[in-house]
Short mmCIF file of C-alpha atoms in Angstrom, two decimals:
data_model
loop_
_atom_site.label_atom_id
_atom_site.label_comp_id
_atom_site.label_asym_id
_atom_site.label_seq_id
_atom_site.Cartn_x
_atom_site.Cartn_y
_atom_site.Cartn_z
CA MET A 1051 29.35 -45.72 88.40
CA GLU A 1052 32.50 -44.13 86.85
CA PHE A 1053 31.89 -43.64 82.98
CA SER A 1054 34.33 -44.54 80.73
CA LEU A 1055 34.91 -45.53 77.02
CA ASP A 1056 37.98 -47.83 77.51
CA LEU A 1057 37.49 -51.35 76.40
CA ASN A 1058 37.73 -53.96 79.33
CA GLU A 1059 40.37 -56.44 79.76
CA GLU A 1060 38.25 -59.19 77.85
CA GLN A 1061 37.07 -56.44 75.30
CA ARG A 1062 40.89 -55.57 74.90
CA ASP A 1063 42.10 -59.39 74.43
CA LEU A 1064 39.38 -60.53 72.14
CA ARG A 1065 39.94 -57.35 69.63
CA ASP A 1066 43.67 -59.00 70.14
CA TRP A 1067 42.56 -61.97 69.54
CA VAL A 1068 40.57 -61.97 66.42
CA HIS A 1069 42.79 -59.03 65.00
CA GLY A 1070 45.42 -61.20 65.22
CA PHE A 1071 43.33 -64.53 63.10
CA ALA A 1072 42.76 -61.55 60.36
CA GLU A 1073 46.00 -60.32 60.63
CA GLN A 1074 47.49 -63.88 59.45
CA VAL A 1075 44.62 -65.93 58.15
CA VAL A 1076 42.39 -64.11 56.97
CA ARG A 1077 44.49 -61.03 54.88
CA PRO A 1078 46.78 -63.41 53.25
CA ALA A 1079 43.81 -65.49 51.99
CA ALA A 1080 41.92 -62.51 50.56
CA ALA A 1081 42.72 -61.80 46.79
CA GLU A 1082 42.71 -65.61 45.71
CA TRP A 1083 39.49 -66.14 46.93
CA ASP A 1084 38.49 -62.87 46.25
CA GLU A 1085 38.97 -64.00 42.85
CA ARG A 1086 38.41 -67.46 42.54
CA GLU A 1087 34.36 -66.31 43.94
CA GLU A 1088 34.12 -69.23 46.15
CA THR A 1089 33.06 -70.11 49.85
CA PRO A 1090 36.34 -70.12 51.87
CA TRP A 1091 36.06 -73.34 53.94
CA PRO A 1092 39.62 -73.94 54.50
CA VAL A 1093 39.90 -70.60 56.56
CA ILE A 1094 36.04 -70.73 58.07
CA ALA A 1095 37.96 -74.72 59.31
CA GLU A 1096 41.08 -72.98 60.70
CA ALA A 1097 38.50 -70.58 62.35
CA ALA A 1098 36.23 -73.17 63.60
CA LYS A 1099 39.51 -75.08 64.93
CA ILE A 1100 40.31 -72.44 66.90
CA GLY A 1101 36.96 -71.53 68.55
CA LEU A 1102 36.43 -68.19 66.43
CA TYR A 1103 33.51 -69.94 64.93
CA ASP A 1104 30.79 -72.21 66.92
CA PHE A 1105 28.06 -71.61 68.92
CA GLU A 1106 30.10 -70.80 71.84
CA PHE A 1107 31.87 -67.96 70.45
CA LEU A 1108 28.99 -66.69 69.26
CA ALA A 1109 27.48 -67.11 72.42
CA ASN A 1110 30.08 -65.18 74.70
CA LEU A 1111 30.21 -62.50 72.30
CA TRP A 1112 25.96 -61.70 72.66
CA ALA A 1113 26.71 -62.47 76.33
CA ASP A 1114 28.52 -58.97 76.87
CA PRO A 1115 26.78 -56.85 79.25
CA SER A 1116 28.02 -53.66 77.16
CA GLY A 1117 26.85 -55.42 73.72
CA LEU A 1118 30.88 -53.99 72.63
CA SER A 1119 31.82 -57.12 71.81
CA MET A 1120 29.82 -58.68 68.64
CA CYS A 1121 30.92 -54.97 67.11
CA ILE A 1122 34.66 -55.54 68.10
CA ALA A 1123 35.15 -58.89 66.45
CA SER A 1124 33.26 -58.12 63.51
CA GLU A 1125 35.21 -55.01 63.12
CA GLU A 1126 38.32 -56.68 63.38
CA LEU A 1127 37.91 -59.96 61.13
CA PHE A 1128 36.44 -57.70 58.44
CA TRP A 1129 39.66 -55.33 58.21
CA GLY A 1130 41.18 -58.59 57.69
CA ASP A 1131 38.88 -59.00 54.83
CA ALA A 1132 35.30 -58.45 54.11
CA GLY A 1133 33.97 -61.35 51.45
CA ILE A 1134 35.88 -64.34 53.96
CA GLY A 1135 34.31 -62.10 57.21
CA LEU A 1136 31.21 -62.97 56.00
CA ALA A 1137 31.56 -66.10 54.68
CA ILE A 1138 32.64 -66.70 58.55
CA MET A 1139 29.88 -64.52 60.32
CA GLY A 1140 27.14 -65.58 57.83
CA THR A 1141 25.53 -67.84 60.00
CA SER A 1142 24.83 -65.48 62.33
CA LEU A 1143 22.36 -63.56 60.78
CA ALA A 1144 20.46 -67.39 60.78
CA VAL A 1145 21.52 -67.62 64.40
CA ALA A 1146 20.01 -64.23 64.92
CA GLY A 1147 16.51 -65.16 63.32
CA ILE A 1148 16.40 -68.18 65.25
CA PHE A 1149 17.10 -66.17 68.84
CA GLY A 1150 15.04 -63.35 67.65
CA SER A 1151 11.88 -65.73 67.01
CA GLY A 1152 12.43 -69.20 68.49
CA THR A 1153 11.99 -70.92 71.54
CA PRO A 1154 14.61 -71.98 74.05
CA GLU A 1155 14.46 -75.88 73.02
CA GLN A 1156 14.32 -74.93 69.40
CA MET A 1157 17.54 -72.84 70.17
CA ALA A 1158 18.77 -75.29 71.65
CA GLU A 1159 17.86 -77.81 68.80
CA TRP A 1160 18.53 -76.49 65.64
CA VAL A 1161 21.70 -73.21 66.96
CA PRO A 1162 24.56 -75.61 66.94
CA GLN A 1163 23.48 -77.30 63.79
CA CYS A 1164 23.87 -73.90 62.27
CA PHE A 1165 27.64 -74.02 62.60
CA GLY A 1166 28.65 -78.30 62.70
CA THR A 1167 31.53 -79.41 64.08
CA LYS A 1168 35.23 -78.42 64.39
CA GLU A 1169 36.16 -81.11 62.43
CA ASP A 1170 32.85 -80.79 59.44
CA PRO A 1171 32.15 -77.03 59.90
CA LYS A 1172 28.58 -76.28 58.46
CA VAL A 1173 27.06 -73.30 57.82
CA ALA A 1174 23.05 -72.06 57.85
CA ALA A 1175 21.45 -68.82 55.53
CA PHE A 1176 18.30 -66.64 56.81
CA CYS A 1177 16.36 -66.06 53.80
CA SER A 1178 13.93 -63.25 53.86
CA THR A 1179 14.68 -61.25 50.60
CA GLU A 1180 12.95 -61.67 47.44
CA PRO A 1181 12.78 -61.08 43.66
CA GLU A 1182 9.43 -58.44 44.54
CA ALA A 1183 9.83 -57.76 48.17
CA GLY A 1184 13.48 -56.38 48.77
CA SER A 1185 12.78 -53.67 50.95
CA ASP A 1186 9.29 -54.25 51.25
CA VAL A 1187 8.62 -56.98 53.06
CA GLY A 1188 5.26 -56.47 53.12
CA ALA A 1189 5.26 -57.64 49.70
CA MET A 1190 6.40 -61.26 50.55
CA ARG A 1191 4.51 -63.97 48.38
CA THR A 1192 6.40 -67.57 49.84
CA ARG A 1193 3.56 -69.09 51.41
CA ALA A 1194 3.71 -71.63 54.34
CA VAL A 1195 0.59 -73.46 54.53
CA TYR A 1196 -0.56 -75.68 57.54
CA ASP A 1197 -1.18 -79.73 56.48
CA GLN A 1198 -2.81 -80.90 59.68
CA ALA A 1199 -3.15 -84.32 58.40
CA THR A 1200 0.75 -84.75 58.72
CA ASP A 1201 1.65 -81.81 60.92
CA GLU A 1202 4.31 -80.24 58.24
CA TRP A 1203 4.28 -76.86 57.18
CA VAL A 1204 4.67 -76.88 53.40
CA LEU A 1205 6.83 -73.80 51.81
CA SER A 1206 6.56 -72.42 48.01
CA GLY A 1207 8.45 -69.91 46.64
CA GLN A 1208 11.80 -68.03 45.82
CA LYS A 1209 13.86 -66.29 48.27
CA ALA A 1210 16.66 -63.87 46.34
CA TYR A 1211 20.48 -63.16 47.66
CA ALA A 1212 20.60 -65.18 50.45
CA THR A 1213 23.78 -65.81 52.45
CA ASN A 1214 25.09 -69.28 52.11
CA GLY A 1215 21.46 -70.10 50.46
CA GLY A 1216 21.67 -73.62 48.66
CA ILE A 1217 25.42 -74.62 50.66
CA ALA A 1218 23.39 -74.25 54.23
CA GLY A 1219 22.81 -77.55 56.46
CA VAL A 1220 19.95 -75.22 58.22
CA HIS A 1221 17.82 -72.92 56.29
CA VAL A 1222 16.16 -70.29 58.16
CA VAL A 1223 12.58 -68.91 55.92
CA THR A 1224 10.45 -65.90 56.19
CA ALA A 1225 7.00 -66.74 54.86
CA VAL A 1226 3.81 -65.76 54.80
CA VAL A 1227 0.75 -67.61 56.55
CA ASP A 1228 -2.14 -64.96 56.41
CA PRO A 1229 -1.51 -63.28 53.25
CA GLU A 1230 -5.07 -61.04 54.64
CA LEU A 1231 -2.85 -59.87 57.23
CA GLY A 1232 -0.07 -58.40 55.33
CA SER A 1233 3.93 -58.56 57.17
CA ARG A 1234 1.73 -59.56 59.97
CA GLY A 1235 0.63 -62.48 58.64
CA GLN A 1236 4.27 -64.01 58.69
CA ALA A 1237 6.46 -66.37 60.23
CA ALA A 1238 9.75 -67.53 60.38
CA PHE A 1239 10.55 -71.92 59.78
CA ILE A 1240 13.99 -73.76 59.97
CA VAL A 1241 14.51 -76.18 56.95
CA PRO A 1242 15.89 -78.85 57.94
CA PRO A 1243 19.31 -80.46 56.19
CA GLY A 1244 18.55 -82.02 53.43
CA SER A 1245 14.43 -81.02 53.03
CA LYS A 1246 13.79 -82.04 49.91
CA GLY A 1247 12.26 -79.36 47.49
CA LEU A 1248 15.01 -76.70 48.59
CA HIS A 1249 17.31 -76.07 45.55
CA THR A 1250 19.57 -72.91 44.28
CA ALA A 1251 19.84 -72.35 40.08
CA ARG A 1252 23.08 -70.90 40.76
CA LYS A 1253 25.36 -68.86 42.42
CA LEU A 1254 25.54 -65.56 41.82
CA ARG A 1255 28.34 -63.16 41.20
CA LYS A 1256 28.78 -59.80 43.13
CA LEU A 1257 30.68 -56.72 42.30
CA GLY A 1258 32.29 -57.50 46.23
CA ILE A 1259 32.14 -60.11 48.88
CA ARG A 1260 32.82 -62.69 46.53
CA ALA A 1261 34.31 -65.31 48.53
CA SER A 1262 31.00 -65.19 50.60
CA HIS A 1263 28.32 -66.90 48.93
CA THR A 1264 25.03 -65.55 47.42
CA ALA A 1265 22.34 -67.13 45.48
CA ASP A 1266 18.35 -67.62 44.60
CA VAL A 1267 16.83 -70.02 46.80
CA PHE A 1268 14.26 -72.07 45.94
CA LEU A 1269 11.18 -73.81 47.65
CA ASP A 1270 9.12 -75.87 45.70
CA GLU A 1271 6.64 -77.72 48.41
CA VAL A 1272 9.17 -78.39 51.19
CA ARG A 1273 7.82 -80.14 53.69
CA VAL A 1274 9.14 -79.60 57.12
CA PRO A 1275 7.42 -80.63 60.65
CA GLY A 1276 4.91 -78.49 62.81
CA ASN A 1277 7.35 -77.65 65.46
CA CYS A 1278 9.62 -76.14 62.49
CA VAL A 1279 7.51 -73.19 62.88
CA LEU A 1280 9.98 -70.74 64.72
CA GLY A 1281 7.78 -69.59 68.21
CA GLY A 1282 6.24 -72.84 68.19
CA LYS A 1283 2.28 -73.06 66.54
CA ASP A 1284 0.58 -72.01 69.50
CA LYS A 1285 2.40 -68.80 69.91
CA LEU A 1286 1.59 -67.80 66.13
CA ASP A 1287 -2.08 -68.65 66.33
CA GLU A 1288 -2.44 -66.55 69.13
CA ARG A 1289 -0.52 -63.46 67.45
CA LEU A 1290 -2.36 -64.34 64.16
CA ALA A 1291 -5.77 -64.24 66.40
CA ARG A 1292 -4.40 -60.45 67.85
CA ALA A 1293 -3.75 -59.72 64.15
CA ARG A 1294 -7.48 -60.53 63.03
CA SER A 1295 -9.39 -58.83 65.72
CA GLY A 1296 -6.97 -55.19 65.15
CA GLN A 1297 -4.60 -55.56 68.50
CA ARG A 1298 -1.44 -54.57 68.26
CA SER A 1299 0.80 -57.61 67.83
CA SER A 1300 4.86 -58.72 67.93
CA GLY A 1301 6.65 -57.27 64.91
CA GLN A 1302 7.49 -58.99 62.15
CA ALA A 1303 9.92 -61.52 62.12
CA SER A 1304 12.57 -60.20 59.52
CA MET A 1305 12.12 -56.91 60.61
CA ARG A 1306 12.97 -58.80 64.33
CA THR A 1307 16.74 -60.26 63.18
CA PHE A 1308 17.64 -57.31 60.97
CA GLU A 1309 17.43 -54.86 64.18
CA LEU A 1310 19.25 -57.70 65.98
CA SER A 1311 21.78 -56.95 64.13
CA ARG A 1312 22.30 -53.48 62.70
CA PRO A 1313 24.71 -52.24 65.20
CA ALA A 1314 26.87 -55.69 64.44
CA VAL A 1315 26.77 -55.12 60.02
CA GLY A 1316 27.54 -51.29 61.17
CA ALA A 1317 30.95 -52.66 62.65
CA GLN A 1318 32.14 -54.44 59.83
CA ALA A 1319 31.10 -51.74 57.54
CA LEU A 1320 33.90 -49.73 59.94
CA GLY A 1321 36.49 -52.78 59.81
CA ILE A 1322 36.56 -52.11 56.16
CA ALA A 1323 37.15 -48.15 56.24
CA ARG A 1324 39.27 -48.72 58.79
CA ALA A 1325 41.84 -51.04 56.09
CA ALA A 1326 41.46 -48.58 53.78
CA TYR A 1327 42.22 -45.49 56.18
CA GLU A 1328 45.30 -46.78 57.30
CA TYR A 1329 46.77 -48.63 54.42
CA ALA A 1330 46.11 -45.13 52.65
CA LEU A 1331 48.02 -43.26 55.59
CA GLU A 1332 51.17 -45.41 55.03
CA TYR A 1333 50.90 -45.25 51.63
CA ALA A 1334 50.52 -41.21 51.65
CA LYS A 1335 53.99 -41.33 53.93
CA THR A 1336 55.67 -43.43 51.26
CA ARG A 1337 54.88 -42.35 48.55
CA VAL A 1338 56.66 -38.87 47.31
CA GLN A 1339 56.16 -36.43 44.85
CA PHE A 1340 57.49 -33.12 43.58
CA GLY A 1341 60.43 -33.86 46.59
CA LYS A 1342 58.17 -34.97 49.50
CA PRO A 1343 55.73 -37.68 50.91
CA ILE A 1344 52.47 -36.41 49.46
CA VAL A 1345 50.78 -36.59 53.50
CA GLU A 1346 52.43 -33.39 53.39
CA ASN A 1347 50.47 -31.61 51.37
CA GLN A 1348 47.22 -30.31 52.37
CA ALA A 1349 44.80 -31.98 50.58
CA ILE A 1350 46.07 -35.42 50.97
CA ALA A 1351 46.53 -34.86 54.59
CA PHE A 1352 42.97 -33.45 54.69
CA ALA A 1353 41.62 -36.42 53.07
CA LEU A 1354 43.28 -38.03 56.19
CA ALA A 1355 41.65 -36.39 58.45
CA ASP A 1356 38.22 -36.59 57.56
CA MET A 1357 38.83 -40.31 57.02
CA ARG A 1358 39.49 -40.99 60.63
CA LEU A 1359 37.17 -38.19 61.87
CA GLU A 1360 34.07 -39.98 60.18
CA ILE A 1361 35.43 -43.71 61.60
CA ASP A 1362 35.81 -42.67 64.82
CA ALA A 1363 32.23 -40.84 64.27
CA ALA A 1364 30.66 -44.08 63.18
CA ARG A 1365 31.95 -46.22 65.49
CA LEU A 1366 30.58 -43.93 68.58
CA LEU A 1367 27.44 -44.38 66.96
CA VAL A 1368 27.78 -48.47 66.15
CA TYR A 1369 28.83 -48.76 70.33
CA ARG A 1370 25.75 -46.49 71.49
CA ALA A 1371 23.28 -48.82 69.56
CA ALA A 1372 24.37 -52.20 70.38
CA TRP A 1373 24.61 -51.23 73.95
CA MET A 1374 21.14 -50.57 74.10
CA GLY A 1375 19.83 -53.39 72.07
CA ARG A 1376 22.16 -55.40 74.15
CA ASN A 1377 20.11 -53.52 77.45
CA ASN A 1378 16.76 -53.37 75.91
CA ARG A 1379 16.94 -50.05 75.56
CA PRO A 1380 13.81 -49.04 73.07
CA PHE A 1381 15.52 -47.23 69.89
CA THR A 1382 13.33 -44.11 69.99
CA ALA A 1383 14.61 -42.08 66.92
CA GLY A 1384 16.02 -44.83 65.61
CA GLU A 1385 19.21 -45.74 66.57
CA GLY A 1386 19.84 -48.72 65.42
CA SER A 1387 19.55 -47.31 61.29
CA MET A 1388 21.52 -44.37 63.10
CA SER A 1389 24.54 -47.00 62.96
CA LYS A 1390 24.35 -48.42 60.13
CA LEU A 1391 23.51 -46.20 57.68
CA LYS A 1392 26.75 -44.02 58.96
CA ALA A 1393 28.59 -46.21 59.11
CA GLY A 1394 27.94 -48.08 55.86
CA GLU A 1395 28.14 -44.93 54.15
CA VAL A 1396 31.54 -43.98 55.75
CA ALA A 1397 32.82 -47.05 54.23
CA VAL A 1398 31.90 -46.25 51.48
CA SER A 1399 33.69 -42.71 51.09
CA VAL A 1400 36.73 -43.60 52.93
CA THR A 1401 37.69 -46.16 50.44
CA GLU A 1402 36.95 -44.15 47.73
CA LYS A 1403 39.28 -41.56 49.31
CA ALA A 1404 41.78 -44.54 49.39
CA VAL A 1405 41.78 -45.61 46.12
CA GLN A 1406 41.93 -41.43 45.28
CA ILE A 1407 44.89 -41.02 47.50
CA LEU A 1408 46.95 -44.08 46.07
CA GLY A 1409 46.33 -42.85 42.40
CA GLY A 1410 46.47 -44.75 39.59
CA ALA A 1411 48.05 -47.27 41.77
CA GLY A 1412 45.17 -47.89 44.37
CA TYR A 1413 43.25 -48.96 40.30
CA LEU A 1414 45.48 -51.55 40.30
CA ARG A 1415 44.89 -54.98 41.88
CA GLU A 1416 48.34 -55.15 43.64
CA HIS A 1417 46.64 -52.90 46.04
CA PRO A 1418 44.36 -53.92 48.43
CA VAL A 1419 42.42 -50.42 48.45
CA GLU A 1420 40.37 -51.56 45.43
CA ARG A 1421 39.09 -54.89 46.66
CA TRP A 1422 37.90 -52.87 50.16
CA TYR A 1423 36.29 -50.09 47.55
CA ARG A 1424 34.12 -53.06 45.89
CA ASP A 1425 33.68 -54.51 49.18
CA ALA A 1426 31.81 -51.54 50.94
CA LYS A 1427 29.25 -50.92 48.61
CA ILE A 1428 27.51 -53.28 49.12
CA TYR A 1429 26.72 -51.22 53.26
CA THR A 1430 25.01 -49.02 51.80
CA ILE A 1431 22.30 -51.94 50.50
CA PHE A 1432 21.76 -54.79 52.46
CA GLU A 1433 20.00 -55.51 55.58
CA GLY A 1434 17.99 -52.22 54.26
CA THR A 1435 19.21 -49.83 51.94
CA SER A 1436 20.53 -46.36 53.04
CA GLU A 1437 16.74 -44.88 52.05
CA ILE A 1438 14.90 -47.20 54.35
CA GLN A 1439 17.87 -46.44 57.64
CA ARG A 1440 16.79 -42.54 56.74
CA LEU A 1441 13.25 -43.74 57.02
CA VAL A 1442 13.00 -45.53 60.17
CA ILE A 1443 14.47 -43.15 61.82
CA ALA A 1444 12.70 -40.34 60.33
CA ARG A 1445 9.93 -42.04 61.17
CA ALA A 1446 10.71 -42.51 64.55
CA ILE A 1447 11.31 -38.70 65.34
CA THR A 1448 8.79 -37.36 63.34
CA GLY A 1449 6.15 -39.91 64.44
CA ALA A 1450 4.42 -39.77 60.37
CA SER A 1451 3.50 -42.73 58.54
CA LEU A 1452 6.52 -41.79 55.90
CA ARG A 1453 6.23 -44.05 52.21
#
């Protein structure tokens, strides 16, 4: 088969469609919702109305055999705005959690509920991080205890930094079932809408991605039906039995979800970086100092060259990881982590350069580069910090048990 780096017609159509929505709907609303620090429900509703926010859209992205469609859509949407983009795409992390661990019956029942309907859209939340268990997933303290008398799981604990936490209909929550097994004793659970005992005390105020709702979630003896453990109780019991006997068991629930999502998260960072680069390039062409546009100064031109170089290099890593993940190729060198690490650090570097190129104007809210600069930083922190990504890569290439 002939090798090609060209997008196919369907991928180009997807790119142009999502870009049009980002340009016409998302960007004009970005500054307002960043300032308000509220979930942009009208924008989510508009996305749902045109089919950009529903299960069918997400399923079509995942169905692309090249693995690239999710990354293409993410980059274009986040080119519009990262906060609004995450408000729209944040639900997909919960969906990834259900796909990563759930049965076909659970997927059919719960994934559509994550999105609601076109007339009444909902959001979903994936709750894994805790106050004492961020990168160290093995330190998780949230407990899930099975009540055989009622065939219910009882969840108790606290989750931190949960996207859509508290305002979601469906919450996907990871919890410890057998503390003696560490991370191998964990499982993921569906907490259905309206479950008693799940609440949030306050919405967290953030440096960036302010249009995306983030909150701590508290679970006070939340009872969920026995069939709400993802994968089913029989499969969980079998996995725990293998772990107790010292046999190899399947991966930990949170990490499976993050592995599925890392290339798409890298693509989100690319969207921010590309937006900042394009804005800085146009500004440099029109800003005149010392009698000529500043783009004619070598220092500025070289900075722009480096920005474009790093964006294109990061995109190649993202696309490779997305293709490998979709085609079940093992990440033998930590390729998923490479993509997210590179794209996140490129986003921070490029947005910082964009602010610098604009000078004093770049520090003002009249220009969007200051917002993109704030938004970019989270991509070296959430879903695995840059340090954790380097650890994953180092373990993969050395085979050493590094800490």
